[in-house]
XYZ file of C-alpha atoms in Angstrom:
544
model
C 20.485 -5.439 -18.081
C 24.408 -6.121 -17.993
C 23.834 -7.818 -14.421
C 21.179 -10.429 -15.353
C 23.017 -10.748 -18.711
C 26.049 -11.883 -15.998
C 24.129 -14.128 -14.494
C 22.803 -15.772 -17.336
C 26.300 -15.471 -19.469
C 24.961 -13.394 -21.850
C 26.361 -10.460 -23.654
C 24.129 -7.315 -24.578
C 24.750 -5.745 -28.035
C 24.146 -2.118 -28.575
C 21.608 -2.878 -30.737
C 19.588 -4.279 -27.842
C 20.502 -1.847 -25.272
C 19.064 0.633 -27.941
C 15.692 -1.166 -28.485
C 15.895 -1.393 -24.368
C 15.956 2.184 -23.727
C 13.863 3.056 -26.955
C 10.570 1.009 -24.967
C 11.071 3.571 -21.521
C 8.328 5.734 -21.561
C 10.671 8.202 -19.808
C 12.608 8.588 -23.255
C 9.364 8.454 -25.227
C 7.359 11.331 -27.027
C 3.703 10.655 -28.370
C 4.607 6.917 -27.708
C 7.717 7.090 -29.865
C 11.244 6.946 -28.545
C 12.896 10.920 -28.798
C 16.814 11.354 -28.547
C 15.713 14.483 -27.710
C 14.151 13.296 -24.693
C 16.828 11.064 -23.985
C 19.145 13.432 -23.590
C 17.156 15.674 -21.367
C 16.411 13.187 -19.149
C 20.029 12.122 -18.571
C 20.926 15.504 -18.207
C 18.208 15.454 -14.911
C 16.064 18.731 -17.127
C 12.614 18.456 -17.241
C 10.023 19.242 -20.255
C 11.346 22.269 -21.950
C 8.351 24.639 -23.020
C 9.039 23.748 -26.458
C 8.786 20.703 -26.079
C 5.609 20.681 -24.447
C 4.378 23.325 -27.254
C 5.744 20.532 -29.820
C 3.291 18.018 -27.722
C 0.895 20.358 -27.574
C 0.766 21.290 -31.429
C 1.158 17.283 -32.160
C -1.911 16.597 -29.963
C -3.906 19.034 -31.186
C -3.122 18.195 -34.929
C -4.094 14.558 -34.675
C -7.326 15.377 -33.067
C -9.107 16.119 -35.917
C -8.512 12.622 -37.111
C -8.897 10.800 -33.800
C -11.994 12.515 -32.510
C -14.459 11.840 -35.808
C -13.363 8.169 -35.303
C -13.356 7.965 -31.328
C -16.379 9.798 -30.704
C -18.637 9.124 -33.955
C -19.882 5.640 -33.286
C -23.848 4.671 -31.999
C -24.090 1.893 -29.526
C -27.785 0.642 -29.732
C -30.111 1.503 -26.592
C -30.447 -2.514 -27.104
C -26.975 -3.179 -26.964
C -26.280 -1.177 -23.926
C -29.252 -2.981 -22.409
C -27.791 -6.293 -23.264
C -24.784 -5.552 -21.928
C -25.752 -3.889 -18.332
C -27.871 -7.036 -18.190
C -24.715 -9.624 -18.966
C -23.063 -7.269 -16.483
C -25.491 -7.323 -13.656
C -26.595 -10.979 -14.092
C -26.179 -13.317 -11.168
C -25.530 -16.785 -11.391
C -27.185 -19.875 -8.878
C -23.919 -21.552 -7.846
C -22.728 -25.159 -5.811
C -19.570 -26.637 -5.804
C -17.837 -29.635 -4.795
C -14.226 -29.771 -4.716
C -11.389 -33.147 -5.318
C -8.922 -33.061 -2.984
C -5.232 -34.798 -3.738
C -4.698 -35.570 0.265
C -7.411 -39.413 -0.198
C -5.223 -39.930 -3.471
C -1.518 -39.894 -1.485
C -2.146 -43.557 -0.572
C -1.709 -44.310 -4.020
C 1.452 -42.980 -4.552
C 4.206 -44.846 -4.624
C 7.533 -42.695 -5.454
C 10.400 -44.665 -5.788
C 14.309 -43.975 -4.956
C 14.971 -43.228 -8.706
C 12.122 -40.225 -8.668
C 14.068 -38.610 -5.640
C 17.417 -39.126 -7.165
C 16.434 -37.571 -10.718
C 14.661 -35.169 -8.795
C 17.711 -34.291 -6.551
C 20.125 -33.599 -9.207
C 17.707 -31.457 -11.069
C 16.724 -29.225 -8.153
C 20.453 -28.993 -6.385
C 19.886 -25.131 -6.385
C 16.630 -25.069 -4.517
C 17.704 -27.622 -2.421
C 21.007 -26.300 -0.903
C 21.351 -24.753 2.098
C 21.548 -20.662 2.619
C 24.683 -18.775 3.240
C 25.088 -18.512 6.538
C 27.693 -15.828 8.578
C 28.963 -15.237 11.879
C 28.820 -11.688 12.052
C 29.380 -8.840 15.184
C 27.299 -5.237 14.735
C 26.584 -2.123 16.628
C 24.150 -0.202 16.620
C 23.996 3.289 17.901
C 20.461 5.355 18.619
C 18.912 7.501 20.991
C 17.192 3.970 22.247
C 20.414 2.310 22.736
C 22.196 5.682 24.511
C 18.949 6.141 26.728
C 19.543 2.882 28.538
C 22.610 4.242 29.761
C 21.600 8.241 30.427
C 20.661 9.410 34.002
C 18.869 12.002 35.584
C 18.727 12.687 38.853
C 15.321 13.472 40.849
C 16.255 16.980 41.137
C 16.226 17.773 37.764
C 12.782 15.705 37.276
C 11.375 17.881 39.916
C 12.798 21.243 38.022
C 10.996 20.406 34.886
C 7.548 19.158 36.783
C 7.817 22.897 38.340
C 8.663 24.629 35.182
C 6.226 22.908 32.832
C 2.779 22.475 34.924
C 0.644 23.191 32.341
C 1.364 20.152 30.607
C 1.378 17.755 33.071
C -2.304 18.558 34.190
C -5.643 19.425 32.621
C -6.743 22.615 31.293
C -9.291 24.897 31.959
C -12.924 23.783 30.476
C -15.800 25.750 30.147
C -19.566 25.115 29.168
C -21.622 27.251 27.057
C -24.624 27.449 24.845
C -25.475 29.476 21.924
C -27.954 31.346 19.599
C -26.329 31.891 16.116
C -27.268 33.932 13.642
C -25.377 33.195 10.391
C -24.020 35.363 8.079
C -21.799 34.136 5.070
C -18.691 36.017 3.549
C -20.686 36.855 0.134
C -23.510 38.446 1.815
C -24.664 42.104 1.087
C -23.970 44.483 3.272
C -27.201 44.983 4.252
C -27.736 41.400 5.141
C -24.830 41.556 6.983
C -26.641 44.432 8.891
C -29.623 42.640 9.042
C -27.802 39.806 11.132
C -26.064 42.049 13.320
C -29.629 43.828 14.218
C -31.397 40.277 14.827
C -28.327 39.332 16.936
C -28.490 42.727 19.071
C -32.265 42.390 19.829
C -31.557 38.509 20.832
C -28.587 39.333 22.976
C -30.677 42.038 24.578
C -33.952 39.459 25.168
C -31.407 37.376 26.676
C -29.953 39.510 29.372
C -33.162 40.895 30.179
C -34.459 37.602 31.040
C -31.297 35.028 31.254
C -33.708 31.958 32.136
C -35.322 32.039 28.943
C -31.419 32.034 27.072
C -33.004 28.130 25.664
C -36.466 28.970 24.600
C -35.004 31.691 22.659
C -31.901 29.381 21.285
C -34.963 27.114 20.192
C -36.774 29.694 18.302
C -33.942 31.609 16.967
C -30.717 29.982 16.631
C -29.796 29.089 12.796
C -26.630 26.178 14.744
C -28.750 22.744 13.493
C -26.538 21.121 15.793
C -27.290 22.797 18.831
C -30.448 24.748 18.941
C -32.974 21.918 19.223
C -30.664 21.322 22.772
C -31.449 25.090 23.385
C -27.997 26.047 22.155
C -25.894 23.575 24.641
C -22.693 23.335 23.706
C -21.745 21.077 26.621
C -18.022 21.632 28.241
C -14.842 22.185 25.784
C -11.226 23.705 26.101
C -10.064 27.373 24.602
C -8.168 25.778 21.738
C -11.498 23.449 20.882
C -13.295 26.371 19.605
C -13.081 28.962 16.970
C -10.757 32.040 18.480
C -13.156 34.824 18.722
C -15.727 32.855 20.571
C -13.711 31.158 23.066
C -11.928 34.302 24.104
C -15.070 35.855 24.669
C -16.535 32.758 26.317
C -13.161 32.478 28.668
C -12.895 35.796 29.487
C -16.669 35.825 31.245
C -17.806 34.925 34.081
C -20.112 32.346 34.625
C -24.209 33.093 34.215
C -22.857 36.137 31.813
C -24.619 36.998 28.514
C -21.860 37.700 26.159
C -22.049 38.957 22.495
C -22.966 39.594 19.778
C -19.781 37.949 18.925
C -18.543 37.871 15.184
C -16.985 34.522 14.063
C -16.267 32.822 10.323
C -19.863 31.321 11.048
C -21.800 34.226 12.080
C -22.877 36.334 15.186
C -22.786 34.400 18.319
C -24.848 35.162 21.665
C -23.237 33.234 24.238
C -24.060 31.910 27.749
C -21.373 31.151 29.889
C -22.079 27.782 31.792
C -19.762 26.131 34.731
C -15.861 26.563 34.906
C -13.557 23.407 35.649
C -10.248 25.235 36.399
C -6.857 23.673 35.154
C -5.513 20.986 37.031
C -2.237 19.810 37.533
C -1.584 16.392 37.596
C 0.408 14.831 41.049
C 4.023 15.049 40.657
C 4.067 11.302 41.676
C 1.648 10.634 38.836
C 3.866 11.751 36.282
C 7.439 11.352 37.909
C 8.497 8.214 35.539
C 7.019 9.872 32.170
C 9.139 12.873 32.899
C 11.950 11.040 33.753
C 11.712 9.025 30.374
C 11.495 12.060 28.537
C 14.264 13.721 29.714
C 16.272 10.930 29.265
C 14.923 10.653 25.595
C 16.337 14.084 25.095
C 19.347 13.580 26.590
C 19.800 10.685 24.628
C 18.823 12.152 21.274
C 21.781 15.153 21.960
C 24.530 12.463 22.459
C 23.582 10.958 19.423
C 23.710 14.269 17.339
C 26.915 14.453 19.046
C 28.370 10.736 18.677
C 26.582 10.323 14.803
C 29.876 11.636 13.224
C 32.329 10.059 15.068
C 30.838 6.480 14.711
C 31.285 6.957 11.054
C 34.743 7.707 11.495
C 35.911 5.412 14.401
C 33.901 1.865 12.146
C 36.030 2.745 8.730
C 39.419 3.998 10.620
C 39.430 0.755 13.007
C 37.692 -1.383 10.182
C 39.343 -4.689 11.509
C 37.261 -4.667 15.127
C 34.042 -3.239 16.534
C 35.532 -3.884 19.848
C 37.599 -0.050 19.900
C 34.194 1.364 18.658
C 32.071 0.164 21.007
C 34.397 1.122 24.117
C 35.246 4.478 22.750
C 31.406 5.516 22.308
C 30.288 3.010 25.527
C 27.725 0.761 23.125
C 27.785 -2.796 23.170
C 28.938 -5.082 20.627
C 27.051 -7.886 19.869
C 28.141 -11.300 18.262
C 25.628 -13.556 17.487
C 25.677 -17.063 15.716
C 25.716 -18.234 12.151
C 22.614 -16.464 10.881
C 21.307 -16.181 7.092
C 20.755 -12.999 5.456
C 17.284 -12.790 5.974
C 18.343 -13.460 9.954
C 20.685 -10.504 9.702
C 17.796 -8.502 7.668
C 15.639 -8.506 11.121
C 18.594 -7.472 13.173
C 18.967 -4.442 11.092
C 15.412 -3.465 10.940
C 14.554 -5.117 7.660
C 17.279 -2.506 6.400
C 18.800 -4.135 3.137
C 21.156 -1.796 2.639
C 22.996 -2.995 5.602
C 22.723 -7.131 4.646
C 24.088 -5.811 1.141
C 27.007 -4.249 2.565
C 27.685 -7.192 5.041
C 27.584 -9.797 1.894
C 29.357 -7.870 -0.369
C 32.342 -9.930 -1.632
C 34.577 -7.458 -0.366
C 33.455 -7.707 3.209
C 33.269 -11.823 3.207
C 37.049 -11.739 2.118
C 37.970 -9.178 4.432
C 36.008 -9.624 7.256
C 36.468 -5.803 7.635
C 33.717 -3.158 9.064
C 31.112 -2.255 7.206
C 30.401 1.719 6.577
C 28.139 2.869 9.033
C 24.602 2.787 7.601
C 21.285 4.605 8.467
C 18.897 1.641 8.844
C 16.058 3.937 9.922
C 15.708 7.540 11.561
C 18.368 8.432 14.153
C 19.652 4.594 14.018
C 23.328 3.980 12.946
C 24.494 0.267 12.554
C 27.731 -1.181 11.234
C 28.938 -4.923 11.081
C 31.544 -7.630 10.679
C 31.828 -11.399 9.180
C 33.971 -13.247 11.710
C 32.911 -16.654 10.144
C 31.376 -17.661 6.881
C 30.075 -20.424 5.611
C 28.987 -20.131 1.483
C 25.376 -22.389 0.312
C 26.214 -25.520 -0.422
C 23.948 -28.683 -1.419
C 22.425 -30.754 1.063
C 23.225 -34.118 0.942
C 20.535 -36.582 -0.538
C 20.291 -38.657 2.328
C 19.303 -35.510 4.150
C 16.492 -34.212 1.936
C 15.207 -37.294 1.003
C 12.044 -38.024 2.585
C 11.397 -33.480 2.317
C 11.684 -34.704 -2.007
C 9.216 -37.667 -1.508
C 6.441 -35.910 0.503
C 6.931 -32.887 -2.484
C 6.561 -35.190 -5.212
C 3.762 -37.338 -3.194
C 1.961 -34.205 -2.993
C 2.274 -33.575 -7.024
C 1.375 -37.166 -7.838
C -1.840 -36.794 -5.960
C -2.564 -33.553 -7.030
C -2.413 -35.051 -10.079
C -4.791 -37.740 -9.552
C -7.155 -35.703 -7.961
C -7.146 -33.188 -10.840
C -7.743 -36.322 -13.279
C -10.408 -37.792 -11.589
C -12.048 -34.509 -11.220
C -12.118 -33.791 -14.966
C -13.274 -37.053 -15.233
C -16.275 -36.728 -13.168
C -16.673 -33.149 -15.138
C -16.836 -34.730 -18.309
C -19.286 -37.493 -17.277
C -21.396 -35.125 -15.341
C -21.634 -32.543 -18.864
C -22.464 -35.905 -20.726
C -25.602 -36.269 -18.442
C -24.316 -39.028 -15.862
C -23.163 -39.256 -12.173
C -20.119 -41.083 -12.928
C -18.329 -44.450 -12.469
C -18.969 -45.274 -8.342
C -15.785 -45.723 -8.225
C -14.284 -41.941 -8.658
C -14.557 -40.068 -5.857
C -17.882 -38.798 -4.042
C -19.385 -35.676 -4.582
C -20.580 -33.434 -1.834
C -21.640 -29.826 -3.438
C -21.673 -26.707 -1.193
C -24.708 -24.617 -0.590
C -25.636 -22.734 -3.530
C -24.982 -19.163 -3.629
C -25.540 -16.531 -6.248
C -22.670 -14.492 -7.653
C -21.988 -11.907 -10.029
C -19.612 -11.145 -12.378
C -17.034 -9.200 -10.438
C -17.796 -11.613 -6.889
C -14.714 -13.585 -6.463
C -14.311 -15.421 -2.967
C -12.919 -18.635 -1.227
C -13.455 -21.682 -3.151
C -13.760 -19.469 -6.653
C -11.124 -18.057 -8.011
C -10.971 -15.743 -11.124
C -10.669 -18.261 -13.690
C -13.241 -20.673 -12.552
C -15.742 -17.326 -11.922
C -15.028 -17.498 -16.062
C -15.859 -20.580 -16.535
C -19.417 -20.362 -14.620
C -20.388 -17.464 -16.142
C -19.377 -18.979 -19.488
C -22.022 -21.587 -19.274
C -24.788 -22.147 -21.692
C -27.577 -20.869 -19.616
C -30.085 -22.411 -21.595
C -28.812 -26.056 -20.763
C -29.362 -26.091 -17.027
C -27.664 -27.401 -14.319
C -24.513 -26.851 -16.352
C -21.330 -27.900 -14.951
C -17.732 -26.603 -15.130
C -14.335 -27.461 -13.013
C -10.998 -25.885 -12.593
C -7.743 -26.671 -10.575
C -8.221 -25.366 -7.289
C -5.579 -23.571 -4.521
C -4.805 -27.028 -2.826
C -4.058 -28.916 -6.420
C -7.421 -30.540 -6.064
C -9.836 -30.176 -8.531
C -13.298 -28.225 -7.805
C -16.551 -28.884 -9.804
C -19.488 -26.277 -9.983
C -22.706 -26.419 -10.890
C -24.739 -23.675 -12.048
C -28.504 -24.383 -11.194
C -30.204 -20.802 -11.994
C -29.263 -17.771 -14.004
C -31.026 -14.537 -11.866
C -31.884 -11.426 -14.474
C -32.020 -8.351 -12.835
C -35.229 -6.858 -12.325
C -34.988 -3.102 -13.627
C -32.171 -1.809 -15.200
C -31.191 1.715 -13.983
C -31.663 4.982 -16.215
C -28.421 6.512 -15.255
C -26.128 2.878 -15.127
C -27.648 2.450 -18.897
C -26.662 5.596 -20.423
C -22.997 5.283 -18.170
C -22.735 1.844 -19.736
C -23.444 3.158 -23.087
C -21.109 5.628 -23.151
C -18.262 3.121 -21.456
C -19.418 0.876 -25.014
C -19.299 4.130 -27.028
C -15.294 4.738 -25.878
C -14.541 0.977 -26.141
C -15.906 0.834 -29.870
C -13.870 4.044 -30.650
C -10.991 2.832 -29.264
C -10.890 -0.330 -31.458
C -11.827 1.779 -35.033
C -9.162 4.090 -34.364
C -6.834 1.221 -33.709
C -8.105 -0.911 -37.134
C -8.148 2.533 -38.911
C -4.528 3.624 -37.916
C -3.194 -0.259 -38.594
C -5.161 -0.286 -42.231
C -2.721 3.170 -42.541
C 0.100 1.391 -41.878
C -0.453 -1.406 -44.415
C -0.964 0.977 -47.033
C 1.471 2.999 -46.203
C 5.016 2.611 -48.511
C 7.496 3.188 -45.490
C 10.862 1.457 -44.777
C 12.916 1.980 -41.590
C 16.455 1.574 -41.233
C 17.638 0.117 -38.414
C 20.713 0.572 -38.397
C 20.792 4.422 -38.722
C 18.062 4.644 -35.857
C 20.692 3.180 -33.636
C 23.347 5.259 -34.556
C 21.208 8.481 -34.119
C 20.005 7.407 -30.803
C 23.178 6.968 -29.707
C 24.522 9.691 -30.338
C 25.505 12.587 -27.486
């Protein structure tokens, strides 16, 4: 408040600071202000239980009176029709829209325009604060660029790490499951574990006939029409208890039963694709980059702190910074701030720090400020140039194509209400005003806002007498133009829903309580012989 009060030379009393803080919802109780609450928020506490036992008891005492109100009105199976009809109703719509460009020919602004113009728009028309500024910026991107690693060492780690430079180990299965949930009995738990045995035994005795028994047996839905194919997987794609039974078979073996959080499994243990090391070739450069990464990301846990110290203890040059820690300094041209913004990683904490008053006068470092993980930047006006106006001879003809377009945009919008008015009074129009060229038609709804109707003009057709059809209603459009629509056919819908009926009556029901309980408390208030004070409020709010 005391900065836009600055800007606009204003002064805040204490009287409005009060009535300020008294509208946060932060200091408010039951949607009244509480010093109380004030205080505790200041103080960084949250709800005391008292409190909310105070909110509590204060919720639960006005519900007696609320909830007869709220909840004791009838909404009319006709109403609630009405409305779900209103509400689903679609509309038959065409429109045909004015454009202002056709009307620019007509315009004829004159020096006078652009000067008035000019000297009431100085502020908008000035150009941006522009400064000369050097930065560095230290990361584990910037430090990697200049990290090594020789092929030695990429070798070492290829060697030491093959497992995750290749493939793993696959295996294919398929399955008969029996399932057995964590509620069951015990019994059916036996039950399961019976069926499972006498499968798993079927299975060995005859191992070609593992899929005609998946098919006739296996509760999986998504695997026994398949005869319980599983297809090929890795160990860690799998529940644990079946894929260390599965991977520690052979292949053609009958394994299980084997208990998982699903069930009891009998398994058959397809083809093995060992593990597979990718060529060291193949994978040379993305080790490399990696280990370089690393390296990078230690000298910059190890350089973060002494960045910070080396920008505010040399605070007149980057240049000692940047040769201590071996990171270039950059100097770039006169750039505005939302220039510098992108340099920094659309940080504004840094531009803020840059433009501070302080750091124009001085043209002294910046602190060194986190513009994004692991990324340190600080920075330096060398040269600064404040916004100043533009001359008139230089934004003269930008000022006449502005106020061209508004001239014609208004034109277009008054021939278009023209041609409105003459079309609702049952005629096409003078020939003169513009031509109209209507769109398809297309049916809306309510809630169906798109290109070429926007909320407001959605309003307006749905607002039309549908017993006077074609009806026609305009609005100013997103160019300036104006756009005209005719509504040709009003669709009904053909059934209204049992379940949207009684959700829209109930949505009327709430809406209707709402508003009584609103009248009922206001008619309260009227009646009521209360006087406030001010003056005393403010003082006790105030207070520590």
């Amino acid at each position: 408040l005391e900065h836009e009060a600055q800007s606009d030379r204003l002064r805040i009393s204490d009287a409005q600071l009060t009535q300020f803080i008294a509208a946060l919802p932060p200091f408010q109780v039951d949607g009244k202000f509480s010093p109380e609450r004030y205080r505790m928020v200041l103080s960084g506490q949250s709800m005391s239980p008292e409190m909310f036992e105070q909110k509590l008891r204060n919720d639960l005492t006005l519900a007696p009176l609320q909830e007869p109100i709220t909840a004791g009105n009838i909404v009319a199976q006709s109403s609630a029709q009405r409305y779900l009809s209103l509400l689903e109703q679609k509309r038959e719509v065409a429109f045909a829209a004015i454009d202002p460009e056709p009307f620019a020919a007509k315009v004829r602004i004159d020096d006078a325009a652009i000067k008035d113009f000019y000297d009431k728009n100085k502020a908008a028309l000035q150009t941006p604060e522009q400064a000369k500024i050097e930065y560095i910026l230290l990361s584990p991107d910037v430090l990697a660029s200049k990290v090594s690693v020789t092929p030695e060492e990429v070798k070492a780690r290829y060697d030491q790490n093959l497992r995750q430079y290749g493939a793993p180990e696959e295996r294919s299965a398929a399955h008969i499951l029996i399932t057995v949930k964590p509620d069951d009995s015990d019994a059916a738990k036996a039950a399961a574990k019976k069926k499972a045995d006498e499968i798993a035994a079927k299975a060995r005795a005859n191992p070609g006939d593992f899929a005609k028994l998946a098919k006739e047996n296996s509760q999986d839905p998504g695997s026994a029409a398949q005869g319980g194919d599983l297809g090929s997987f890795t160990h860690d794609a799998m529940v644990k208890p079946f894929a260390d039974a599965v991977f520690a078979a052979k292949t053609g073996d009958i394994v299980g039963p084997v208990l998982s959080d699903f069930g009891y499994h009998v398994i058959k243990v397809g083809a093995i694709t060992p593990a597979q090391a990718k060529p060291f070739d193949s994978v040379k450069s993305q080790i490399e980059t990696e280990m370089k990464r690393a390296k990078a990301q230690q000298i910059f846990a190890n350089d973060a702190e002494k960045f910070q110290n080396l920008v505010y203890e040399q605070a007149d040059s980057l240049q000692g910074v940047g040769k201590a820690l071996d990171v270039k300094v950059t100097q770039t041209p006169l750039l505005t701030r939302a220039q510098v913004q992108q340099i920094a990683q659309n940080n504004p904490k840094f531009v803020a720090a840059l433009f501070a008053p302080e750091s124009i006068a001085s043209k002294r470092n910046t602190d060194a400020i986190e513009i994004g993980t692991n990324a340190l930047m600080a920075g330096r006006i060398i040269d600064y140039k404040p916004a100043a106006p533009r001359p008139l001879d230089e934004v003269k003809d930008e000022i006449r194509r502005q106020l061209t377009r508004r001239e014609a945009a208004a034109l277009a919008q008054k021939a278009g209400a023209e041609r409105l008015a003459a079309l609702q009074a049952g005629n096409g129009g003078d020939r003169e005003q513009p031509a109209l060229n209507f769109s398809k038609p297309v049916e809306l709804t309510r809630a169906q806002t798109g290109p070429g109707m926007p909320p407001d003009a959605l309003v307006k057709v749905f607002s039309a007498d549908p017993q006077k059809l074609p009806a026609y209603v305009g609005s100013v459009n997103e160019r300036g133009g104006f756009s005209i629509y005719r509504v040709s056919k009003v669709i009904e819908p053909a059934k209204l829903d049992d379940a949207r009926l009684k959700l829209a009556s109930a949505r009327m029901g709430d809406q209707i309580g709402r508003e009584l309980l609103t009248a009922y408390l206001a008619g309260l208030k009227s009646r009521a012989d209360v006087k406030i004070n001010p003056t005393a409020l403010e003082k006790k709010a105030l207070q520590p």
